[in-house]
Coordinates of C-alpha atoms in Angstrom, one line a residue:
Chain C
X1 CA 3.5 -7.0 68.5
X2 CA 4.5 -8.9 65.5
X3 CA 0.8 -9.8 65.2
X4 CA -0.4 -6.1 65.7
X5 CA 1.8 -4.8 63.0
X6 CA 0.9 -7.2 60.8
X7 CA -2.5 -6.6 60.9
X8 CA -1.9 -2.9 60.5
X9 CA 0.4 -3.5 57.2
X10 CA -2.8 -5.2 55.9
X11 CA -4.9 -2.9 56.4
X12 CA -3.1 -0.2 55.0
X13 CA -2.3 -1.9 52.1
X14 CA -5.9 -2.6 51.7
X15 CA -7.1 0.7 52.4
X16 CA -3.9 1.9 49.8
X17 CA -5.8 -0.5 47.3
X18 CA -9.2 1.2 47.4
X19 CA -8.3 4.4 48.0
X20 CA -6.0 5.2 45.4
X21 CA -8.3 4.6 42.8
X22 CA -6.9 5.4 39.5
X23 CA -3.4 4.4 40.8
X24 CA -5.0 0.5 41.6
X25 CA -7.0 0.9 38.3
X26 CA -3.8 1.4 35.8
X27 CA -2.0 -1.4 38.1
X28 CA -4.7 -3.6 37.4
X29 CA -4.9 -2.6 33.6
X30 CA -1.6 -3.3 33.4
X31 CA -1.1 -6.5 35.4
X32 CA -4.1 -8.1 33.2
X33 CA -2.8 -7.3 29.6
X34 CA 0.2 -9.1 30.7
X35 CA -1.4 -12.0 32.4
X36 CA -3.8 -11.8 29.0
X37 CA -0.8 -12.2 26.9
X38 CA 1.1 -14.9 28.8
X39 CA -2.3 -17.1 29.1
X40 CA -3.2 -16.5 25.1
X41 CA 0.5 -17.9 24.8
X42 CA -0.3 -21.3 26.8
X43 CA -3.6 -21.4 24.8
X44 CA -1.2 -20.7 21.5
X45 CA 1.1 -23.4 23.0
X46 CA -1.5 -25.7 22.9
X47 CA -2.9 -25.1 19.8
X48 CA 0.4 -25.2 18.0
X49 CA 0.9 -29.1 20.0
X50 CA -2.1 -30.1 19.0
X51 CA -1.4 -29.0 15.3
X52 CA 2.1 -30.7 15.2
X53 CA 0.6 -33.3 16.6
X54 CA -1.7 -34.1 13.8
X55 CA 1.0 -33.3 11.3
X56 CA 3.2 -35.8 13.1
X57 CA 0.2 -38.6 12.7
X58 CA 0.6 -38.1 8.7
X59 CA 4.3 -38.9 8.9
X60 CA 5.0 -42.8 8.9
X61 CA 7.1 -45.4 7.2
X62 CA 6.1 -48.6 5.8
X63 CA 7.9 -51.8 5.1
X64 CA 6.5 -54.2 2.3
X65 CA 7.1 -57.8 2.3
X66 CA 7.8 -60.0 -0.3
X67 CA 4.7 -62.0 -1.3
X68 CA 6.0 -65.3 -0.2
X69 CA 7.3 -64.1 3.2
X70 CA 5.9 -65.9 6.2
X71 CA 3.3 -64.1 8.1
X72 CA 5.2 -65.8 11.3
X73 CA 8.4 -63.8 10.1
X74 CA 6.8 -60.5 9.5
X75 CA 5.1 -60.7 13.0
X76 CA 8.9 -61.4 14.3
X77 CA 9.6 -58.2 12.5
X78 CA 6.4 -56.5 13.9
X79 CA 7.7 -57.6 17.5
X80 CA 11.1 -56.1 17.7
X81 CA 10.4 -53.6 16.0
X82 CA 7.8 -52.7 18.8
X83 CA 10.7 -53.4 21.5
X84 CA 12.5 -50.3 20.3
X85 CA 11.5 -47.4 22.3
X86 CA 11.4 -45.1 19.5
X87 CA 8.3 -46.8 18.2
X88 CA 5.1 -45.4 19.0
X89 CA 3.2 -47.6 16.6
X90 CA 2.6 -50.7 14.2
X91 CA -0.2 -51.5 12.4
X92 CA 0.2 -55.0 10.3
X93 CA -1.5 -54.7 6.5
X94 CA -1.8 -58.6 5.7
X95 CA -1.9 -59.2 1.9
X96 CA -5.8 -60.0 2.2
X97 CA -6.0 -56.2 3.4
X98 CA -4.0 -55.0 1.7
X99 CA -6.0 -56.5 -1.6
X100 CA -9.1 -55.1 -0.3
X101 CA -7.6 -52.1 0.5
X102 CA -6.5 -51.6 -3.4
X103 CA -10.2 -52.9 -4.4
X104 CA -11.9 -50.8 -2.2
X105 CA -9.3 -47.8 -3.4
X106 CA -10.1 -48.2 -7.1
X107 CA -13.8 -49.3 -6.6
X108 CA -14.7 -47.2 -9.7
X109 CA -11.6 -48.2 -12.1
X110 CA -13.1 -51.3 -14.2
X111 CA -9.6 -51.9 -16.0
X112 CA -7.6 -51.6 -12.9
X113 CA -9.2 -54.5 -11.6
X114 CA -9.8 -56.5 -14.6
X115 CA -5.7 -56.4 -14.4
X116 CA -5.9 -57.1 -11.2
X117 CA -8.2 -60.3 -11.3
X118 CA -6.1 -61.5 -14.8
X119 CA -3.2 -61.7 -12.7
X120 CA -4.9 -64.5 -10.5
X121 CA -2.5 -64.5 -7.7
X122 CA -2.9 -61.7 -4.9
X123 CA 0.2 -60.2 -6.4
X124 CA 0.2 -57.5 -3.3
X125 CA 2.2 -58.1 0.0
X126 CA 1.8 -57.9 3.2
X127 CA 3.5 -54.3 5.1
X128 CA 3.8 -53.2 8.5
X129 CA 2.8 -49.2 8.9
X130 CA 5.5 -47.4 11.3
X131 CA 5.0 -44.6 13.6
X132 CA 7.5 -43.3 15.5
X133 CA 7.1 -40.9 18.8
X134 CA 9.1 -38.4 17.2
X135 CA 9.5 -37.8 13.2
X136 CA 13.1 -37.6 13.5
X137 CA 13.6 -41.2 14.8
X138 CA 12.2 -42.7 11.5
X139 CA 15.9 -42.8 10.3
X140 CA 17.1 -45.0 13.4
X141 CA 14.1 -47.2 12.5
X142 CA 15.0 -47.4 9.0
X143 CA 18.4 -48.4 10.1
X144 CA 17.5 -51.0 12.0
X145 CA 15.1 -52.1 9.4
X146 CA 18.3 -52.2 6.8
X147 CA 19.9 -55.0 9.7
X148 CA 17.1 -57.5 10.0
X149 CA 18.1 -61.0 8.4
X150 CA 15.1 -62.8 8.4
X151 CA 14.8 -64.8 5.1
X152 CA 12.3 -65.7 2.7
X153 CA 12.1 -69.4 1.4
X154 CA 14.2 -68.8 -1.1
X155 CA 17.0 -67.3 0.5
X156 CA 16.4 -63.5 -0.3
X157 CA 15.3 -61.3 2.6
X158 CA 11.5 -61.2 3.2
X159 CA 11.7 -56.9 3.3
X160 CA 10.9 -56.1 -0.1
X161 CA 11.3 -51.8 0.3
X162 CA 10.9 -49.3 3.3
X163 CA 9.5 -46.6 1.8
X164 CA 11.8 -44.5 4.0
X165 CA 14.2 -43.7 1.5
X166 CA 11.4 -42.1 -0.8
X167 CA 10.0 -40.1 2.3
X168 CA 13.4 -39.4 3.5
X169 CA 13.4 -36.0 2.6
X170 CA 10.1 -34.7 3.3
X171 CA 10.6 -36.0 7.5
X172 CA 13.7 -34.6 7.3
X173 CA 12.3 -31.0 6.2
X174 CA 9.3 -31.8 8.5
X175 CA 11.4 -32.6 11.6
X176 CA 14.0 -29.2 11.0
X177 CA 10.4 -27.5 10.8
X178 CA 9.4 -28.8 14.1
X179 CA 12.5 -28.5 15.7
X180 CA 12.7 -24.6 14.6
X181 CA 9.3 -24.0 14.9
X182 CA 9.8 -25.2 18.5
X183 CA 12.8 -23.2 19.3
X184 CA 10.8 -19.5 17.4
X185 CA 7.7 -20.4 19.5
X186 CA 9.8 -21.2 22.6
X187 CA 12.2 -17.9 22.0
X188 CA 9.0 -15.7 21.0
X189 CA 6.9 -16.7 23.7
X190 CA 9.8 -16.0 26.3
X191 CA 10.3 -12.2 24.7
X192 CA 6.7 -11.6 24.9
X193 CA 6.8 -12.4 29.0
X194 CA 9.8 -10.4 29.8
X195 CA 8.5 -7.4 27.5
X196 CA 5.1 -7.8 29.8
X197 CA 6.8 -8.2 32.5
X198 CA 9.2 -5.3 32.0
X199 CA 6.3 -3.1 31.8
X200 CA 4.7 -4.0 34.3
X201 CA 7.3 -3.9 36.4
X202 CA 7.9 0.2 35.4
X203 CA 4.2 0.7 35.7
X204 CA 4.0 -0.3 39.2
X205 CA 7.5 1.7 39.9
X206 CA 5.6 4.7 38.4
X207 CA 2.7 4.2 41.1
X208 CA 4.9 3.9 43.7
X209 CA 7.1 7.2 42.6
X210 CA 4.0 8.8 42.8
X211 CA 3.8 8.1 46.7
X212 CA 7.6 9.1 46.5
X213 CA 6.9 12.2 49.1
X214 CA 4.8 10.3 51.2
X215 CA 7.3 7.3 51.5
X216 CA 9.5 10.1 53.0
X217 CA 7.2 11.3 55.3
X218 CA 6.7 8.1 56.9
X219 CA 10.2 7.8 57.1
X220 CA 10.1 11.5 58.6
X221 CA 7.9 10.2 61.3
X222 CA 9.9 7.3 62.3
X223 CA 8.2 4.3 60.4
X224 CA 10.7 1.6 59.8
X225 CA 11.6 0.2 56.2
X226 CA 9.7 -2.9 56.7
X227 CA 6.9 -1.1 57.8
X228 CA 6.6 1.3 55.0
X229 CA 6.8 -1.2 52.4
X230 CA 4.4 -3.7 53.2
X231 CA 1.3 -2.2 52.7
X232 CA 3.0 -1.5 49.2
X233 CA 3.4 -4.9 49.0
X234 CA 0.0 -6.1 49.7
X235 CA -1.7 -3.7 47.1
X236 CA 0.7 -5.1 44.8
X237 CA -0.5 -8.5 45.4
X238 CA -4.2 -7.5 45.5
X239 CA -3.6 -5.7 42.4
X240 CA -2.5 -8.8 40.9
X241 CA -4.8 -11.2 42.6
X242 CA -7.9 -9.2 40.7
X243 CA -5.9 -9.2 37.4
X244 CA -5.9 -12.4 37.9
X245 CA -9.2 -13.3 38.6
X246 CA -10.3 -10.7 35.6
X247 CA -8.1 -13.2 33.6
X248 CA -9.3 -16.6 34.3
X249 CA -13.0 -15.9 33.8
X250 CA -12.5 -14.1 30.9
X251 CA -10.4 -16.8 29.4
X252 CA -13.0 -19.1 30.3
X253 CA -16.1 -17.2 28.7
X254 CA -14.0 -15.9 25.3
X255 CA -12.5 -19.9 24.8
X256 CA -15.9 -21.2 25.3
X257 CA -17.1 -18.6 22.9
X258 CA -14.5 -18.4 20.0
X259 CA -15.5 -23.0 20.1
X260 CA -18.7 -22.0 19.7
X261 CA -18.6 -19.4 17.0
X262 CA -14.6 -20.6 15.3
X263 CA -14.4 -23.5 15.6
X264 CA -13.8 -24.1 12.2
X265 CA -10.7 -22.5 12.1
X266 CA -9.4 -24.2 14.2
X267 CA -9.7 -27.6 12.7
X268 CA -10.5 -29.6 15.2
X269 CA -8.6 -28.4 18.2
X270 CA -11.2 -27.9 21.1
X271 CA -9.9 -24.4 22.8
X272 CA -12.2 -24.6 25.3
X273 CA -11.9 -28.2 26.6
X274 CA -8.1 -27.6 26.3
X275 CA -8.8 -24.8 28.8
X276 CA -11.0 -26.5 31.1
X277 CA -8.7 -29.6 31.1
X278 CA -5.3 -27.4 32.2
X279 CA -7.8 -25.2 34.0
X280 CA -5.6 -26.6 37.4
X281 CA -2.0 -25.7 36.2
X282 CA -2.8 -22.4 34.2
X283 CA -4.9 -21.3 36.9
X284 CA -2.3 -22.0 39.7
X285 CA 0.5 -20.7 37.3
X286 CA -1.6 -16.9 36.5
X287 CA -2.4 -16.8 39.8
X288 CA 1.4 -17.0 41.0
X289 CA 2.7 -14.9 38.4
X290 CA 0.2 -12.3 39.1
X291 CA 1.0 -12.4 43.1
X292 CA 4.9 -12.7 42.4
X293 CA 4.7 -9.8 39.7
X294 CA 2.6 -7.4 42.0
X295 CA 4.6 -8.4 45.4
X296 CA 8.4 -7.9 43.6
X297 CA 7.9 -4.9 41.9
X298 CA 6.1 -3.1 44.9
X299 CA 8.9 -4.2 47.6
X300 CA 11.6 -3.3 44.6
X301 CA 10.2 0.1 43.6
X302 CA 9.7 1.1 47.0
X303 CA 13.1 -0.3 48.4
X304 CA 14.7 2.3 45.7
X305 CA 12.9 4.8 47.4
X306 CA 13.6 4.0 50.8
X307 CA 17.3 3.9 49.7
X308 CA 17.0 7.4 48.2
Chain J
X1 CA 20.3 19.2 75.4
X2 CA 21.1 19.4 71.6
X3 CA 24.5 20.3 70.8
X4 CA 25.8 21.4 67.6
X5 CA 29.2 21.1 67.3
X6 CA 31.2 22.6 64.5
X7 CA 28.9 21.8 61.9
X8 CA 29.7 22.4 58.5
X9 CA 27.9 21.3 55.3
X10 CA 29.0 21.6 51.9
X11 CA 26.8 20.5 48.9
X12 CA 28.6 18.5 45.8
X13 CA 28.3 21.9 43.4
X14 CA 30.3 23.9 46.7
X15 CA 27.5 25.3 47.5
X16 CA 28.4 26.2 51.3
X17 CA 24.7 25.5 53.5
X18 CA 26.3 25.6 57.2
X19 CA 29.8 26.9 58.1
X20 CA 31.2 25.7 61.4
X21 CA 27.7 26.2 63.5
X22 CA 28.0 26.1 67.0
X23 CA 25.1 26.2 69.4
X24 CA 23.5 24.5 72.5
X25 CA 19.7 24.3 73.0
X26 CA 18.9 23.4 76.5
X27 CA 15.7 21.4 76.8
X28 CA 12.6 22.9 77.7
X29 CA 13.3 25.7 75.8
X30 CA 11.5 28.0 72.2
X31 CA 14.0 28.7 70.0
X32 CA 13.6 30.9 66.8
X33 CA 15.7 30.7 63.9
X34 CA 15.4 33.2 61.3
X35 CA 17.1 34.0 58.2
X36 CA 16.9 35.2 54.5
X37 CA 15.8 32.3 52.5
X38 CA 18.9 30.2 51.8
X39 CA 20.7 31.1 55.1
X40 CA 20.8 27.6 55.9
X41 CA 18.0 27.0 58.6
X42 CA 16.5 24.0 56.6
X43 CA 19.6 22.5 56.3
X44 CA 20.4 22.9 60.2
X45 CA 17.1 21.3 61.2
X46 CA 18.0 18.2 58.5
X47 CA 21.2 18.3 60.2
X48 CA 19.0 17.4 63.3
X49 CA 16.9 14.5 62.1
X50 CA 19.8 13.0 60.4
X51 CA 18.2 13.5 57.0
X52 CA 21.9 14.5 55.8
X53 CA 25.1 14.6 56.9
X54 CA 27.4 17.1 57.8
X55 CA 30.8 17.2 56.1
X56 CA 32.3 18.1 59.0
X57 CA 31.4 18.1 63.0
X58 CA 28.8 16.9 65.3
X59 CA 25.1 16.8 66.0
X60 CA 24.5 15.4 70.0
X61 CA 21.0 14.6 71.6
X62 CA 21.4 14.0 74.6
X63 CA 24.5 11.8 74.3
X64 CA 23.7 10.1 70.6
X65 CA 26.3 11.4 68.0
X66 CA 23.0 11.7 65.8
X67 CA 25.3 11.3 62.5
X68 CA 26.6 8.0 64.0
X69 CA 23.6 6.1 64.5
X70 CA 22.9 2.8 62.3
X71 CA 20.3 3.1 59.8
X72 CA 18.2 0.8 61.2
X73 CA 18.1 2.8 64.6
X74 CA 17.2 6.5 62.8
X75 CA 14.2 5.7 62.9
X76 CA 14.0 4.7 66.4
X77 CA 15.8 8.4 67.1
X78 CA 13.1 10.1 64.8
X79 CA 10.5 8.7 67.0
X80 CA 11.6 11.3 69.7
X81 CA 11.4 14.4 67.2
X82 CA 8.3 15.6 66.5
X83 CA 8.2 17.2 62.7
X84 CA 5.9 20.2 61.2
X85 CA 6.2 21.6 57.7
X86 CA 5.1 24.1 55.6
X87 CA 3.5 21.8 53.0
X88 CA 2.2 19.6 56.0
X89 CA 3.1 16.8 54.1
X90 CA 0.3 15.0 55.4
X91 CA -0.6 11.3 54.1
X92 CA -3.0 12.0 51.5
X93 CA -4.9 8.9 51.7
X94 CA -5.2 8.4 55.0
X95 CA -8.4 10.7 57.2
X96 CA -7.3 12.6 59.6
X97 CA -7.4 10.0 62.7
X98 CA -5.2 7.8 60.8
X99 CA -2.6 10.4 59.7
X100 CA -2.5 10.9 63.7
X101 CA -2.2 7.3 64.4
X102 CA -0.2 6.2 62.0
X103 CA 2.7 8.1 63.8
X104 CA 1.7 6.1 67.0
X105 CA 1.9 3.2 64.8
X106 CA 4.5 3.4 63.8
X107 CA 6.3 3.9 67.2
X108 CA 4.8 0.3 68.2
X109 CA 2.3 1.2 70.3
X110 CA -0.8 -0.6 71.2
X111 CA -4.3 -0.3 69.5
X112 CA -5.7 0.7 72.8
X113 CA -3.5 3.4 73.4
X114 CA -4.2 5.1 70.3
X115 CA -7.8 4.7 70.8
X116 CA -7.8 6.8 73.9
X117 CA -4.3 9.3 72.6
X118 CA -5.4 10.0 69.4
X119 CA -9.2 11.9 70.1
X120 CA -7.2 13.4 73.1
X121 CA -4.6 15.1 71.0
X122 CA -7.6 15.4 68.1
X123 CA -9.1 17.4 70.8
X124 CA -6.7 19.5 71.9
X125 CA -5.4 21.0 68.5
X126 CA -9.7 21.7 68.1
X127 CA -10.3 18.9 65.2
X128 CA -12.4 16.2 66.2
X129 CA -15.0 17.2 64.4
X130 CA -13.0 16.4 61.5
X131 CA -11.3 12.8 62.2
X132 CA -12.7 10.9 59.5
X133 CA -11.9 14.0 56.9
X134 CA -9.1 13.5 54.3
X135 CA -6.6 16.0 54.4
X136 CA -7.8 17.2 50.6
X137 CA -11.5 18.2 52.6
X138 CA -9.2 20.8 55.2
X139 CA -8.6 24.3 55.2
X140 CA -4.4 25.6 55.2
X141 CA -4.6 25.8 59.2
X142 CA -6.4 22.4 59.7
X143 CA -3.6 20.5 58.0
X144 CA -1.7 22.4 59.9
X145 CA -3.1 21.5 63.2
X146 CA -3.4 18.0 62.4
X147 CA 0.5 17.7 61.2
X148 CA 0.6 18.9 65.1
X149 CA -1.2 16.5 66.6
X150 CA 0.8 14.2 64.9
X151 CA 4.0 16.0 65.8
X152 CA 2.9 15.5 69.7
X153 CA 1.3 12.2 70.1
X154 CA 4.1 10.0 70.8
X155 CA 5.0 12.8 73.0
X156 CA 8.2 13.6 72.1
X157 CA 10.8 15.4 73.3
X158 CA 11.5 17.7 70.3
X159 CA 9.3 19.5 68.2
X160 CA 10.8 21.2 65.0
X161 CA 8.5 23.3 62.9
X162 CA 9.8 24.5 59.6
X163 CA 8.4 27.5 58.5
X164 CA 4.6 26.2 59.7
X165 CA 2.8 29.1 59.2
X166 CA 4.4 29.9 55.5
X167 CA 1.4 28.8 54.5
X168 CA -1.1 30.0 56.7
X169 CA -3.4 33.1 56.9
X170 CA -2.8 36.0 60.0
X171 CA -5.5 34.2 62.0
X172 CA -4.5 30.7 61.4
X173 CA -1.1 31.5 62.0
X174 CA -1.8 33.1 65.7
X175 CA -3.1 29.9 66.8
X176 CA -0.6 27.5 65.4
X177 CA 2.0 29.4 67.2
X178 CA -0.6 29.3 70.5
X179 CA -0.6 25.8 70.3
X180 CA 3.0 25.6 69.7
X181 CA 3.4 27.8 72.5
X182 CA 1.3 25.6 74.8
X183 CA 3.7 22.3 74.0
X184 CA 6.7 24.4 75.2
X185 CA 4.8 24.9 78.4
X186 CA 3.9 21.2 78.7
X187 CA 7.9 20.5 78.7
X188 CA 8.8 19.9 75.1
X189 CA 11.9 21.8 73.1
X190 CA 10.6 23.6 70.3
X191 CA 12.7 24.7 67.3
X192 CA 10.9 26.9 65.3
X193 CA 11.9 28.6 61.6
X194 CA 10.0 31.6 60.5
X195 CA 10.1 34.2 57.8
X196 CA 7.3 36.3 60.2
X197 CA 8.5 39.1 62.4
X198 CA 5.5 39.7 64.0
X199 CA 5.2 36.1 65.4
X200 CA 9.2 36.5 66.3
X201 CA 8.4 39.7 68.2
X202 CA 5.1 38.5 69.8
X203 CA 6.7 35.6 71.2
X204 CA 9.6 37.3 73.3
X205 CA 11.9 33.9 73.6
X206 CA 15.5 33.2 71.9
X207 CA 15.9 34.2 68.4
X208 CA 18.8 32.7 66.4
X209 CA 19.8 34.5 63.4
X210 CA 21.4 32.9 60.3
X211 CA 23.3 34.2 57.5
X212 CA 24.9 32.5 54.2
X213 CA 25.2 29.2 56.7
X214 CA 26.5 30.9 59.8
X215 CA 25.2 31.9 63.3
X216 CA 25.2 36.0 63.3
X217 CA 23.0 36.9 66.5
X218 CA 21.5 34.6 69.4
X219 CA 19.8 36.8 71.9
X220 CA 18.0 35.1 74.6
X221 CA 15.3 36.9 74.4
X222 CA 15.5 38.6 70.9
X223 CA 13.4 40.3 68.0
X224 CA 13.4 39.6 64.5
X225 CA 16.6 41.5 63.4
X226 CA 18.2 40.6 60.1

């Protein structure tokens, strides 16, 4: 029997689905502008990575050497510096580079490097360029920077400057804005769900009051609880499974669109290969929002009723 | 045998609907209960399929305190009442064959039952022309008919029509009550409300009167006298 009245809840709920046309079609409508507004937000999400990402690149410390430190001692420096786990990475300037660096720098500036060539000596030294996973560890780098006690030949400390001091307070500002811009995108992103989920929880309540009197005609005729709300439950999910289909190829043909035609705005980030990359996860994670959202607010709207 | 013992029920505003009703219907049997609107027949038949409570008293079938039974085993009891309304309260979205078998359904019975019960009782209340109709393609007395043949197909042993032919034209109305009629003769207890004296008079079986929630006449044989 369990079999047989399975099969019959599906089919009711199916035939529930088609044949209560504009009922299904505001359902649907519904389901998909939330589904629309939580996948725009992973899309946002990624965006908003990607751009703090590349801000993040920008941020880095460097530590000059004295000219007459050993290039031995500055690749001890480079090495335990890249044991710390904060380090994401080091890039070591030698003093030739860093010559044709200037040179190539001020290529146009004759009396720049007529001072440069009077001086003889490359009077530039060598520097190790710093960046750290996350902008606000370039202070525990610095520190540990301060501690090194390598020496130079005569005695003084091969570090010359870390310019961390000068850049101090523009990571500092740069890592609160992460951090809050992180917690506002976080907290706004959360708000926008539950609103859309609010909604579309009353929506589908609103539906379901609709079939208020005939919930308590089944009941009339003996139909048990269980048997009254499934096929509820099942146009729920259906309703949800379509908005989520609707969702995922749309997303897929407006990304792939906006890269084509706006891509400029937004510099550099690839919306469509983002998509198409996370297509797994974002797909799994619409789909089960759309069958959790249509199943939970059809059995809860229709277990009120049945309490009634 | 339904027994209504002492039954009284009194709404939240102290509205008074039933006032210490005592009455025994025997099975088998056609009773009418009539009544100025208000006099409490609606609220004696949802005394009966334990859609409220009384305050006070008790409501037997057979030997089930109907008031006491679990919620999860009303519906098991409902099985055994057959229901007809006024507003027919039909399922909308369902064609006629389905509204029919949805009731059979319901009751867990098989698929192949219901193939060969439902066009039998489709039949005999004249609408198998219509079984793939939804209720909004029928006439008054069609719904009518069909809430019927849903009413008997799990063959129940109770049949309560409230008010049925409220609705209805004079001709539809004659055969509703011929095919209510012919249930009784099959064997099932029928508990009919009605505003209409002529179908009170032209039936000749026991006619309860009701007034402000209590029991004024019960002839065994009565007319419609209010």
């Amino acid at each position: 029997m369990f079999w047989t009245n399975t099969k019959r809840v599906l089919v009711s709920g199916f035939q529930n689905f088609f044949r209560n046309g504009f009922v299904t079609l505001s359902s649907i409508l519904i389901m998909t502008i939330t589904l629309f507004i939580i996948c725009s937000l992973i899309l946002l999400g990624g965006f908003f990575n990607y751009s703090l990402n590349q801000i993040k690149e920008k941020v880095d410390i460097n530590v000059y050497f004295v000219t007459n430190a050993d290039e031995s001692n500055i690749l001890t420096v480079q090495k335990s510096l890249e044991a710390l786990p904060e380090v994401d990475s080091i890039t070591y300037v030698s003093r030739d580079q860093a010559l044709n660096d200037f040179k190539d720098k001020h290529k146009g500036d004759e009396l720049t490097l007529q001072a440069l060539d009077e001086l003889g000596d490359n009077p530039l030294g060598a520097s190790l360029n710093i960046k750290a996973k996350d902008p606000s560890q370039y202070a525990g780098i610095a520190e540990f920077l301060k501690g090194n006690t390598l020496l130079s030949k005569n005695g003084t400390s091969i570090i010359d400057k870390v310019n961390y001091a000068q850049n101090k307070v523009v990571i500092d500002k740069f890592t609160n804005i992460v951090g809050s811009a992180n917690a506002l995108g976080i907290t706004l992103a959360i708000i926008f769900v539950l609103i859309s989920i609010i909604i579309t929880l009353n929506t589908i309540r609103l539906t379901i009051f609709m079939a208020k009197d005939e919930i308590a005609v089944m009941r009339l005729v003996g139909a048990s609880s269980k048997y009254i709300k499934g096929p509820f439950i099942v146009s729920g999910i259906l309703c949800g499974i379509i908005s989520a289909i609707i969702i995922i190829l749309s997303f897929a043909v407006v990304t792939f669109w906006i890269n084509n035609s706006y891509s400029l705005y937004f510099s550099g980030f690839n919306i469509f290969d983002y998509y198409i990359s996370n297509f797994v996860w974002i797909f799994f994670a619409i789909f089960g929002l759309a069958i959790a959202l249509g199943a939970v607010a059809s059995y809860l709207a229709a277990h009120r009723y049945l309490r009634e | 045998m339904i027994v209504f013992d002492k039954i009284t029920k009194v709404y939240p505003d102290g509205e008074v609907a039933l006032n210490e009703v005592t009455v025994t219907i025997e099975p088998k049997e056609f009773v009418s209960i009539v009544g100025h609107s208000g006099a409490g027949k609606t609220t004696f038949l949802k005394m009966l399929l334990a859609e409220e409570k009384p305050t006070s008293g008790d409501v037997f079938f057979e030997s089930i305190s109907v008031h006491k039974l679990k919620k999860h085993e009303i519906h098991h009891f409902r099985r055994k009442v057959g229901t007809v309304f006024q507003d027919f309260r039909l399922l909308p979205n369902k064609t006629v064959y389905e509204n029919v078998a949805f009731a059979m359904e319901v009751a867990g019975r098989h698929d192949d039952e219901i193939a060969l019960d439902v066009p039998h009782v489709l039949e005999l209340v004249n609408l198998s022309k219509k079984a793939l109709s939804f209720p909004r393609e029928l006439s008054g007395g069609e719904k009518q008919r069909v809430a019927i043949a849903r009413a008997i197909v799990n063959q129940p042993d109770i049949i309560i029509a409230d008010e049925p032919t409220g609705n209805l034209d004079p001709i539809n109305t004659h055969e509703i009550i011929q095919i209510l009629k012919k249930i009784n003769d099959l064997g099932t207890t029928v508990i009919l409300t009605t505003h209409n004296k002529g179908v009170i008079d032209s039936l000749g079986k026991r006619v309860i009167s009701m007034d402000s929630g209590k029991i004024v006449r019960d002839d065994p044989t009565g007319r419609y006298v209010l």
